[in-house]
mmCIF file with all atom_site columns, C-alpha atoms in Angstrom:
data_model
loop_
_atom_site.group_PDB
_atom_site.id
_atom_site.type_symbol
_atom_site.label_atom_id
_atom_site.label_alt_id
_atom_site.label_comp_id
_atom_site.label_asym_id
_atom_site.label_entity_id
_atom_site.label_seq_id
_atom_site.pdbx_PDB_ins_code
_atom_site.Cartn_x
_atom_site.Cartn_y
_atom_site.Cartn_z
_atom_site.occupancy
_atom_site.B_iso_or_equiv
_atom_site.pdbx_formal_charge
_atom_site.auth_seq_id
_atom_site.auth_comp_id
_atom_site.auth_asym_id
_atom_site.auth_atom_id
_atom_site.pdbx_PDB_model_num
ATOM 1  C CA . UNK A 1 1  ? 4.061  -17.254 13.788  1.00 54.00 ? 122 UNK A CA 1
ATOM 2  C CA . UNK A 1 2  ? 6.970  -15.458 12.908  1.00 69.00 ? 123 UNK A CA 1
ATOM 3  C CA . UNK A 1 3  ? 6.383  -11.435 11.752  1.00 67.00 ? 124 UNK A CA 1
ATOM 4  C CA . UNK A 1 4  ? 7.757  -11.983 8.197   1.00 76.00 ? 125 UNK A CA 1
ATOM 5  C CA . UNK A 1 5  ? 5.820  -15.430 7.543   1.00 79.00 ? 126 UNK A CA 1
ATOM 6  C CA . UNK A 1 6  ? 3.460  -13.455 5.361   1.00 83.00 ? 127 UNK A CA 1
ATOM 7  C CA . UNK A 1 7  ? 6.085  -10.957 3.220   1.00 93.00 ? 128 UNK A CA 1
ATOM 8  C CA . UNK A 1 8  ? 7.295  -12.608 -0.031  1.00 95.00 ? 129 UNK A CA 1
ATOM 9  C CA . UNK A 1 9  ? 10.482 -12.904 -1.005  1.00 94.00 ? 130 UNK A CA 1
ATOM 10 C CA . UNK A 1 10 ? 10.121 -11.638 -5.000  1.00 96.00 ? 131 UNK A CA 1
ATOM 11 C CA . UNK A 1 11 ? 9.595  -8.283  -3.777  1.00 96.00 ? 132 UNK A CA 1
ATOM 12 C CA . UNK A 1 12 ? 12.402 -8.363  -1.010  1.00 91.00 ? 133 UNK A CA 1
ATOM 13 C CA . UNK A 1 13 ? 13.952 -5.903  -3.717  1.00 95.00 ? 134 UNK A CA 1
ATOM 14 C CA . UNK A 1 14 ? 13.747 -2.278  -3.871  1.00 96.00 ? 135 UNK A CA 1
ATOM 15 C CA . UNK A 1 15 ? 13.552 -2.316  -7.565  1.00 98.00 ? 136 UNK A CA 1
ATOM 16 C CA . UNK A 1 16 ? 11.207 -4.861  -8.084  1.00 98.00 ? 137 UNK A CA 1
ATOM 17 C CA . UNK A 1 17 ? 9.301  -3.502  -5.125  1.00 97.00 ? 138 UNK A CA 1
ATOM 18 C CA . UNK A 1 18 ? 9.047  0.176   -7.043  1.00 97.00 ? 139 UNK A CA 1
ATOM 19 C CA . UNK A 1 19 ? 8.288  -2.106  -10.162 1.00 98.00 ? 140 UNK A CA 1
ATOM 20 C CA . UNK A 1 20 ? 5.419  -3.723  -8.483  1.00 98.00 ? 141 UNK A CA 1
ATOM 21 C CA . UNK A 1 21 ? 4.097  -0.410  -7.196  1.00 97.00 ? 142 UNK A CA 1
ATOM 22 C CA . UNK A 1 22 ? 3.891  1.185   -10.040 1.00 98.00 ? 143 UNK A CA 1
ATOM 23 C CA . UNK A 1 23 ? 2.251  -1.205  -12.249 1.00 98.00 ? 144 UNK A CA 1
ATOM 24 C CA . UNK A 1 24 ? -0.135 -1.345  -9.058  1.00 97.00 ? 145 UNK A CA 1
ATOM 25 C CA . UNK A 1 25 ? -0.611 2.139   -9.045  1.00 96.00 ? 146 UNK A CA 1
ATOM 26 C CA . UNK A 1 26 ? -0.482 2.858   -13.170 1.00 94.00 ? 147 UNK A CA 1
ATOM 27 C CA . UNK A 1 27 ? -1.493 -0.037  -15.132 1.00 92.00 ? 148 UNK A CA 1
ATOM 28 C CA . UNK A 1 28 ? 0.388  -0.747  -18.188 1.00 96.00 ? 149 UNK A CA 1
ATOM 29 C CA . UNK A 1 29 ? 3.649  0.992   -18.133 1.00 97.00 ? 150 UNK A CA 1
ATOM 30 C CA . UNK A 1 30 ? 6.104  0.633   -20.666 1.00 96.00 ? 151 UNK A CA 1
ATOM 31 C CA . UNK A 1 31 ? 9.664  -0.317  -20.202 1.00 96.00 ? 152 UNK A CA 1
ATOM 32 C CA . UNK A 1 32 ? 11.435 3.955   -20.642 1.00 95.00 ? 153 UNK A CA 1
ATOM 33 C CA . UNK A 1 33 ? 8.865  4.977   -18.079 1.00 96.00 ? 154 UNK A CA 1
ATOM 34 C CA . UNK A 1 34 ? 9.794  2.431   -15.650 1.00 97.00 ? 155 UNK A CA 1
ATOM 35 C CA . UNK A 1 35 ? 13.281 3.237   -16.101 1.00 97.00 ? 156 UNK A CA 1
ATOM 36 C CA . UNK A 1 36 ? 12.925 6.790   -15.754 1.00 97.00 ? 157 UNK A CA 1
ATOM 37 C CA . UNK A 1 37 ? 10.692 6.823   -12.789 1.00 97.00 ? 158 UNK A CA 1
ATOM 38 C CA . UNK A 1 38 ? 12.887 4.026   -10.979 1.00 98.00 ? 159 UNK A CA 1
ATOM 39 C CA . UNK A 1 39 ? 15.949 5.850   -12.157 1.00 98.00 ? 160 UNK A CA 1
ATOM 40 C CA . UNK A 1 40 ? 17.658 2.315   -12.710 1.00 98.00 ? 161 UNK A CA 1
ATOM 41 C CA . UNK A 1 41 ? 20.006 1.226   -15.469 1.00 97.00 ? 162 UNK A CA 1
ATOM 42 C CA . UNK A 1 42 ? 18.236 -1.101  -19.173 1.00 96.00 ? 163 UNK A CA 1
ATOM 43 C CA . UNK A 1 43 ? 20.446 -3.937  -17.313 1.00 96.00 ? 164 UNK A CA 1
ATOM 44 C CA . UNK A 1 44 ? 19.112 -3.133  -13.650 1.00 97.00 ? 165 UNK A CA 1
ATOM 45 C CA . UNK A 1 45 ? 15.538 -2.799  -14.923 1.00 98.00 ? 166 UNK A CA 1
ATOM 46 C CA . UNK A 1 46 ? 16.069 -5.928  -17.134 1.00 96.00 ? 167 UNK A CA 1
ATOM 47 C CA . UNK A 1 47 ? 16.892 -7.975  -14.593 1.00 97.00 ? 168 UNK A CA 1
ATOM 48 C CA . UNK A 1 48 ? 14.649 -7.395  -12.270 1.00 98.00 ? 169 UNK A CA 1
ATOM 49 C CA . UNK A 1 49 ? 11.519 -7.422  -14.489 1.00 98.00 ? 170 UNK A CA 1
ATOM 50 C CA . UNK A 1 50 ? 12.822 -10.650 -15.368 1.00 97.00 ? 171 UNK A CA 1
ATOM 51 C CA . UNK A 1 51 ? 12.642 -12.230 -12.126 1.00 97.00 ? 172 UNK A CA 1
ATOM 52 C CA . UNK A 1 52 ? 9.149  -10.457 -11.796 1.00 98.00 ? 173 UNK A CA 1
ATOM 53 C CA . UNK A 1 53 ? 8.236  -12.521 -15.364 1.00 97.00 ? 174 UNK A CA 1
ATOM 54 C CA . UNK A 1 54 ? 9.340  -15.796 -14.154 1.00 97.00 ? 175 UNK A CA 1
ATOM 55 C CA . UNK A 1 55 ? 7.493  -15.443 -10.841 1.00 97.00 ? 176 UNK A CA 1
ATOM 56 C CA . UNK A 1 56 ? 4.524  -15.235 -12.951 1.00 98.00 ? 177 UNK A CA 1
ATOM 57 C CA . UNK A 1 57 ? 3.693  -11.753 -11.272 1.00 98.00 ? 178 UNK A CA 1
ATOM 58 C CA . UNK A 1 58 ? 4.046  -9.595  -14.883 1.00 98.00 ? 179 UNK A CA 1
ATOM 59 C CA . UNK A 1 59 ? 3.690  -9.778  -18.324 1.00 98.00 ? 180 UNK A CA 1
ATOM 60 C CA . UNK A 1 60 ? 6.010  -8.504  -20.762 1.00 97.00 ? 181 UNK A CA 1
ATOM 61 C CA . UNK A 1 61 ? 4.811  -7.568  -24.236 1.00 96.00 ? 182 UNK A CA 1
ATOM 62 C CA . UNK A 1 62 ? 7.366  -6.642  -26.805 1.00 93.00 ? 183 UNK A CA 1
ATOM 63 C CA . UNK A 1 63 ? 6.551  -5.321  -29.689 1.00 90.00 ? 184 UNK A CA 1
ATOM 64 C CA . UNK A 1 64 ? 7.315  -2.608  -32.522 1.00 89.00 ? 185 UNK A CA 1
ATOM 65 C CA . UNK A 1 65 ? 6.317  0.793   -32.937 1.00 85.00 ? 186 UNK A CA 1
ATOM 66 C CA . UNK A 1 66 ? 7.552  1.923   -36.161 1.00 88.00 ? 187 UNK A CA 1
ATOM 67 C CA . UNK A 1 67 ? 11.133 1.295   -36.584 1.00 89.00 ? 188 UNK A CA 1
ATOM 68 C CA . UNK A 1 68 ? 11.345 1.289   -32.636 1.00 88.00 ? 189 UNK A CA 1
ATOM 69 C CA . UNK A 1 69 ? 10.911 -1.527  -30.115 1.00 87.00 ? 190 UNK A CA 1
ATOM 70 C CA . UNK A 1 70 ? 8.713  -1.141  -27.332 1.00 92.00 ? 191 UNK A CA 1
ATOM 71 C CA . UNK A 1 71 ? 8.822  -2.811  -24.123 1.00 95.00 ? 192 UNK A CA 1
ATOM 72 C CA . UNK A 1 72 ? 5.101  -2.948  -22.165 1.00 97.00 ? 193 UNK A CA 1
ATOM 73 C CA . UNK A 1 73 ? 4.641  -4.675  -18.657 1.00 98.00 ? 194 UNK A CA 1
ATOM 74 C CA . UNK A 1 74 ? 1.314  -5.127  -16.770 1.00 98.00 ? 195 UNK A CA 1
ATOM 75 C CA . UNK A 1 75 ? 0.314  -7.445  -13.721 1.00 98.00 ? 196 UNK A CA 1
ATOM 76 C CA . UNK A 1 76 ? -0.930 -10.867 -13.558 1.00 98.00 ? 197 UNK A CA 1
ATOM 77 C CA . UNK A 1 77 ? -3.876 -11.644 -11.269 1.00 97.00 ? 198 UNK A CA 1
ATOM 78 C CA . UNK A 1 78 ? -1.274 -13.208 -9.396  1.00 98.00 ? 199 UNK A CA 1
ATOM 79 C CA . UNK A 1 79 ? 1.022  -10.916 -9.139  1.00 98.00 ? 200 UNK A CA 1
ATOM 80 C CA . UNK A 1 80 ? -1.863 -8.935  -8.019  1.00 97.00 ? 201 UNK A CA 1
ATOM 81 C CA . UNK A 1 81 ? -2.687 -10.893 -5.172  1.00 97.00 ? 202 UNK A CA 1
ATOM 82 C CA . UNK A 1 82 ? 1.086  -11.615 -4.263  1.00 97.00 ? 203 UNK A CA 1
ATOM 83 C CA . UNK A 1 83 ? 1.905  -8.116  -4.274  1.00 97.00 ? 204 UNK A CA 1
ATOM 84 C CA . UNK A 1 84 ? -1.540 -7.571  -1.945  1.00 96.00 ? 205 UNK A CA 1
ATOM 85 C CA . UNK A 1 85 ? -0.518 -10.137 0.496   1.00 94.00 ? 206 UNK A CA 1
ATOM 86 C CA . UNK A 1 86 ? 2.927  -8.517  0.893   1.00 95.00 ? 207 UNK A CA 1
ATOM 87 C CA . UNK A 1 87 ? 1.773  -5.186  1.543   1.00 94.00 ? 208 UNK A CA 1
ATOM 88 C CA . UNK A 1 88 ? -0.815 -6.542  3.684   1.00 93.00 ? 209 UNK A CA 1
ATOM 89 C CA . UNK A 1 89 ? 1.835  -8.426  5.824   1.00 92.00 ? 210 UNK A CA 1
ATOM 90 C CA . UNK A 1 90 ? 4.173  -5.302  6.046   1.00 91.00 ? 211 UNK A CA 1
ATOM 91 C CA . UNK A 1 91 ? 0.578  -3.466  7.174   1.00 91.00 ? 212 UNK A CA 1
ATOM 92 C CA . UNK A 1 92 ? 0.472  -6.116  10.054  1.00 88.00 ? 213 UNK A CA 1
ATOM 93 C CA . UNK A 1 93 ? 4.088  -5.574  10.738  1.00 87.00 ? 214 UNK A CA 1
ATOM 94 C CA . UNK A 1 94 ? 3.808  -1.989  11.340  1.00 88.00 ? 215 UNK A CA 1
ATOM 95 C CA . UNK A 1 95 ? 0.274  -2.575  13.430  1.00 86.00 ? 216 UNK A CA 1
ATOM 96 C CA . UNK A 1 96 ? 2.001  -4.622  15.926  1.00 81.00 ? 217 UNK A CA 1
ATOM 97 C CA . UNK A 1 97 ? 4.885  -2.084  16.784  1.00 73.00 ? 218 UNK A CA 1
ATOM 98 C CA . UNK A 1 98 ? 2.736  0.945   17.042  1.00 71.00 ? 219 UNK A CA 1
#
């Protein structure tokens, strides 16, 4: 068994690996705050969340706030469990070469 069998390629990504993270860590976070704590550009952020979508690891919720638009992502349950396994697998990484 190779050491990287268990690490998953959507969150190869330093963005979406922050993205991940934080709605992990934070729930619900909308799409400013994600760009502000990632420090990433609409496109960047965009794109990546896209991917994310796709996977089927987060939802996106657009909606209106006002006059405004408002972006909101959250996990699935399986991004949850994806995102688990990954970290899991880097865990098991780091266990073997200590």
């Amino acid at each position: 068994m190779a050491y990287i069998d268990g690490l998953n390629k959507a969150f190869d990504n330093k963005v979406r690996l922050g993205i991940m993270s934080i709605l992990m860590a934070n729930g619900a976070t909308d799409f400013t705050t994600m760009k502000s704590l990632l420090e990433v550009t609409d496109g960047n952020l965009a794109s990546h969340t896209r991917h994310l979508e796709e996977a089927g690891y987060i939802l996106c919720e657009k909606k209106f706030i006002g006059r405004k638009p408002n972006t909101l992502f959250s996990v699935t349950e399986a991004g949850r469990a994806a995102f688990s396994q990954h970290i899991q697998a880097l865990e098991n990484i780091v266990k073997l070469h200590s």
